[in-house]
């Protein structure tokens, strides 16, 4: 039989959980404000892109990330792999382009303009048109786990690039964890967006 004490205990636990969520939301808003101020003051494009990727990784607790810029080519739209950061392994970086099509994670996001949230890059839904390119993982021993891929849009809502974040770490102990849905901007959500198990 449930007692008033049990109900009170549950109510207190819910209040603590809500308080923790509120603190996280307030911290995120403060971080976004700081990022916005820093970005608005930056005039060097390469430094700006580096700040965007660095702050996005810090904000999301990501071990690694990459940034792609959308380009128009005579043979169609392409994504320029412009920047990569990784805290776990040394990154030998070379700019290159990939097709803005559904075969890659970043390409799928560029085509559809909505985010991907994957709990494990190697456990994709069976009907996914895209796949995780594991060449970097094989070459370095890095293991991509959770992935958050977000379209970068300008003030008019036009796609300008794609931000890919990998391997979110729990702040308390650094263990890997999936990206929470609330990190995805509402303007980038879609009911058709695939999500891995």
Short mmCIF file of C-alpha atoms in Angstrom, two decimals:
data_model
loop_
_atom_site.label_atom_id
_atom_site.label_comp_id
_atom_site.label_asym_id
_atom_site.label_seq_id
_atom_site.Cartn_x
_atom_site.Cartn_y
_atom_site.Cartn_z
CA UNK A 1 0.00 0.00 0.00
CA UNK A 2 1.33 3.40 -1.00
CA UNK A 3 1.68 5.95 1.74
CA UNK A 4 1.79 9.72 1.79
CA UNK A 5 5.51 9.37 2.46
CA UNK A 6 5.97 7.44 -0.82
CA UNK A 7 4.07 10.10 -2.76
CA UNK A 8 6.11 12.84 -1.11
CA UNK A 9 9.34 11.01 -1.92
CA UNK A 10 8.34 10.68 -5.58
CA UNK A 11 7.34 14.35 -5.74
CA UNK A 12 10.70 15.38 -4.29
CA UNK A 13 12.55 13.19 -6.77
CA UNK A 14 10.60 14.73 -9.67
CA UNK A 15 11.33 18.21 -8.33
CA UNK A 16 15.08 17.40 -8.13
CA UNK A 17 15.03 16.04 -11.70
CA UNK A 18 13.22 19.13 -12.98
CA UNK A 19 15.63 21.39 -11.12
CA UNK A 20 18.60 19.57 -12.73
CA UNK A 21 17.04 19.92 -16.21
CA UNK A 22 16.44 23.63 -15.58
CA UNK A 23 20.09 24.14 -14.57
CA UNK A 24 21.27 22.36 -17.74
CA UNK A 25 18.95 24.50 -19.89
CA UNK A 26 20.18 27.69 -18.23
CA UNK A 27 23.82 26.66 -18.74
CA UNK A 28 23.13 25.96 -22.42
CA UNK A 29 21.47 29.34 -22.91
CA UNK A 30 24.40 31.11 -21.26
CA UNK A 31 26.85 29.16 -23.44
CA UNK A 32 24.89 30.01 -26.59
CA UNK A 33 24.90 33.66 -25.63
CA UNK A 34 28.70 33.61 -25.14
CA UNK A 35 29.14 31.80 -28.46
CA UNK A 36 26.94 34.30 -30.27
CA UNK A 37 28.90 37.24 -28.89
CA UNK A 38 32.25 35.67 -29.80
CA UNK A 39 31.11 34.74 -33.30
CA UNK A 40 29.66 38.15 -34.07
CA UNK A 41 33.02 39.77 -33.28
CA UNK A 42 35.06 37.43 -35.52
CA UNK A 43 35.95 38.66 -39.03
CA UNK A 44 38.44 35.97 -40.13
CA UNK A 45 36.39 33.21 -41.85
CA UNK A 46 38.80 30.37 -40.97
CA UNK A 47 38.95 31.50 -37.34
CA UNK A 48 35.15 31.78 -37.32
CA UNK A 49 34.72 28.21 -38.59
CA UNK A 50 37.21 26.95 -36.00
CA UNK A 51 35.27 28.74 -33.25
CA UNK A 52 31.98 27.28 -34.48
CA UNK A 53 33.33 23.73 -34.39
CA UNK A 54 35.21 24.16 -31.11
CA UNK A 55 32.23 25.71 -29.32
CA UNK A 56 29.78 23.17 -30.76
CA UNK A 57 31.98 20.35 -29.48
CA UNK A 58 32.35 21.97 -26.06
CA UNK A 59 28.64 22.73 -25.85
CA UNK A 60 27.64 19.17 -26.77
CA UNK A 61 30.42 17.37 -24.87
CA UNK A 62 31.79 15.87 -28.10
CA UNK A 63 35.16 14.17 -28.38
CA UNK A 64 35.42 14.95 -32.10
CA UNK A 65 33.75 16.91 -34.84
CA UNK A 66 33.96 18.03 -38.44
CA UNK A 67 32.57 20.88 -40.46
CA UNK A 68 31.52 20.84 -44.12
CA UNK A 69 30.68 23.84 -46.30
CA UNK A 70 28.19 23.60 -49.16
CA UNK A 71 29.57 24.48 -52.61
CA UNK A 72 28.03 24.64 -56.06
CA UNK A 73 29.96 22.74 -58.75
CA UNK A 74 29.24 22.19 -62.44
CA UNK A 75 28.40 18.55 -61.61
CA UNK A 76 26.10 19.49 -58.69
CA UNK A 77 26.24 20.49 -55.06
CA UNK A 78 29.16 19.23 -53.00
CA UNK A 79 30.26 19.45 -49.39
CA UNK A 80 33.79 20.68 -48.72
CA UNK A 81 35.31 18.88 -45.75
CA UNK A 82 36.73 22.07 -44.28
CA UNK A 83 37.74 21.32 -40.71
CA UNK A 84 38.18 18.42 -38.28
CA UNK A 85 38.96 18.24 -34.57
CA UNK A 86 39.56 15.17 -32.43
CA UNK A 87 40.68 14.96 -28.80
CA UNK A 88 41.36 11.21 -28.91
CA UNK A 89 43.70 10.86 -31.90
CA UNK A 90 45.86 13.10 -34.01
CA UNK A 91 44.03 14.26 -37.14
CA UNK A 92 45.93 14.49 -40.40
CA UNK A 93 43.59 16.82 -42.22
CA UNK A 94 43.25 17.44 -45.94
CA UNK A 95 40.42 19.44 -47.47
CA UNK A 96 38.37 17.53 -50.01
CA UNK A 97 34.82 17.44 -51.29
CA UNK A 98 32.13 14.81 -51.08
CA UNK A 99 28.82 14.66 -52.88
CA UNK A 100 25.86 16.35 -51.25
CA UNK A 101 23.79 13.20 -51.68
CA UNK A 102 22.10 10.61 -49.47
CA UNK A 103 25.01 8.15 -49.34
CA UNK A 104 26.91 9.82 -46.47
CA UNK A 105 25.70 11.13 -43.11
CA UNK A 106 26.64 14.74 -43.92
CA UNK A 107 25.25 14.42 -47.45
CA UNK A 108 21.91 13.10 -46.21
CA UNK A 109 21.60 16.03 -43.81
CA UNK A 110 22.50 18.46 -46.63
CA UNK A 111 19.85 16.95 -48.93
CA UNK A 112 17.06 16.90 -46.34
CA UNK A 113 18.01 19.91 -44.21
CA UNK A 114 17.26 18.05 -40.98
CA UNK A 115 19.48 16.47 -38.33
CA UNK A 116 20.57 12.91 -37.75
CA UNK A 117 20.92 11.60 -34.20
CA UNK A 118 22.61 8.21 -34.14
CA UNK A 119 23.34 6.27 -30.98
CA UNK A 120 25.93 4.17 -32.84
CA UNK A 121 27.35 5.00 -36.27
CA UNK A 122 27.83 1.28 -36.92
CA UNK A 123 24.25 0.27 -36.03
CA UNK A 124 22.24 2.14 -38.65
CA UNK A 125 18.62 1.38 -39.51
CA UNK A 126 18.49 -1.39 -42.14
CA UNK A 127 16.79 0.83 -44.71
CA UNK A 128 19.21 3.77 -44.34
CA UNK A 129 20.37 5.19 -47.67
CA UNK A 130 23.52 6.51 -45.94
CA UNK A 131 26.43 4.82 -44.27
CA UNK A 132 29.18 5.83 -41.87
CA UNK A 133 32.51 6.17 -43.67
CA UNK A 134 34.79 4.17 -41.37
CA UNK A 135 38.07 4.91 -43.22
CA UNK A 136 39.28 7.29 -40.50
CA UNK A 137 38.38 4.81 -37.75
CA UNK A 138 40.26 2.02 -39.52
CA UNK A 139 43.32 4.19 -40.18
CA UNK A 140 43.64 5.62 -36.64
CA UNK A 141 42.00 3.15 -34.27
CA UNK A 142 39.42 5.79 -33.34
CA UNK A 143 35.93 4.35 -32.74
CA UNK A 144 33.03 6.54 -33.80
CA UNK A 145 30.03 5.87 -31.57
CA UNK A 146 27.22 8.36 -31.11
CA UNK A 147 26.86 10.92 -33.90
CA UNK A 148 24.91 14.17 -34.17
CA UNK A 149 24.82 15.72 -37.64
CA UNK A 150 23.20 19.15 -37.93
CA UNK A 151 22.54 21.37 -40.96
CA UNK A 152 24.09 24.84 -40.72
CA UNK A 153 21.72 27.44 -42.14
CA UNK A 154 22.05 31.17 -42.72
CA UNK A 155 19.67 33.86 -41.44
CA UNK A 156 17.32 33.14 -44.36
CA UNK A 157 17.18 29.42 -43.65
CA UNK A 158 19.42 28.48 -46.59
CA UNK A 159 21.84 25.60 -46.06
CA UNK A 160 25.48 26.73 -45.92
CA UNK A 161 27.08 23.64 -44.45
CA UNK A 162 26.88 20.65 -42.12
CA UNK A 163 28.27 20.17 -38.63
CA UNK A 164 29.04 16.61 -37.54
CA UNK A 165 29.72 15.86 -33.86
CA UNK A 166 30.94 12.50 -32.59
CA UNK A 167 31.25 10.63 -29.32
CA UNK A 168 29.44 12.64 -26.67
CA UNK A 169 31.03 12.17 -23.25
CA UNK A 170 29.16 12.32 -19.95
CA UNK A 171 30.48 15.39 -18.08
CA UNK A 172 30.61 13.64 -14.72
CA UNK A 173 32.91 10.75 -15.67
CA UNK A 174 33.73 10.93 -19.40
CA UNK A 175 31.89 7.76 -20.35
CA UNK A 176 30.29 7.69 -23.82
CA UNK A 177 26.59 8.48 -24.06
CA UNK A 178 24.08 9.17 -26.85
CA UNK A 179 23.21 12.71 -27.87
CA UNK A 180 19.95 13.86 -26.29
CA UNK A 181 17.17 14.98 -28.62
CA UNK A 182 17.09 18.39 -26.97
CA UNK A 183 20.49 19.25 -28.49
CA UNK A 184 18.85 19.27 -31.93
CA UNK A 185 17.49 22.69 -32.86
CA UNK A 186 13.72 22.55 -33.37
CA UNK A 187 14.15 24.06 -36.85
CA UNK A 188 16.26 21.02 -37.79
CA UNK A 189 13.91 18.31 -36.52
CA UNK A 190 11.73 16.18 -38.73
CA UNK A 191 9.44 13.23 -38.02
CA UNK A 192 11.10 11.42 -40.92
CA UNK A 193 14.60 11.83 -39.47
CA UNK A 194 16.15 8.39 -38.97
CA UNK A 195 17.46 7.53 -35.54
CA UNK A 196 19.54 4.48 -34.79
CA UNK A 197 18.61 2.13 -31.98
#
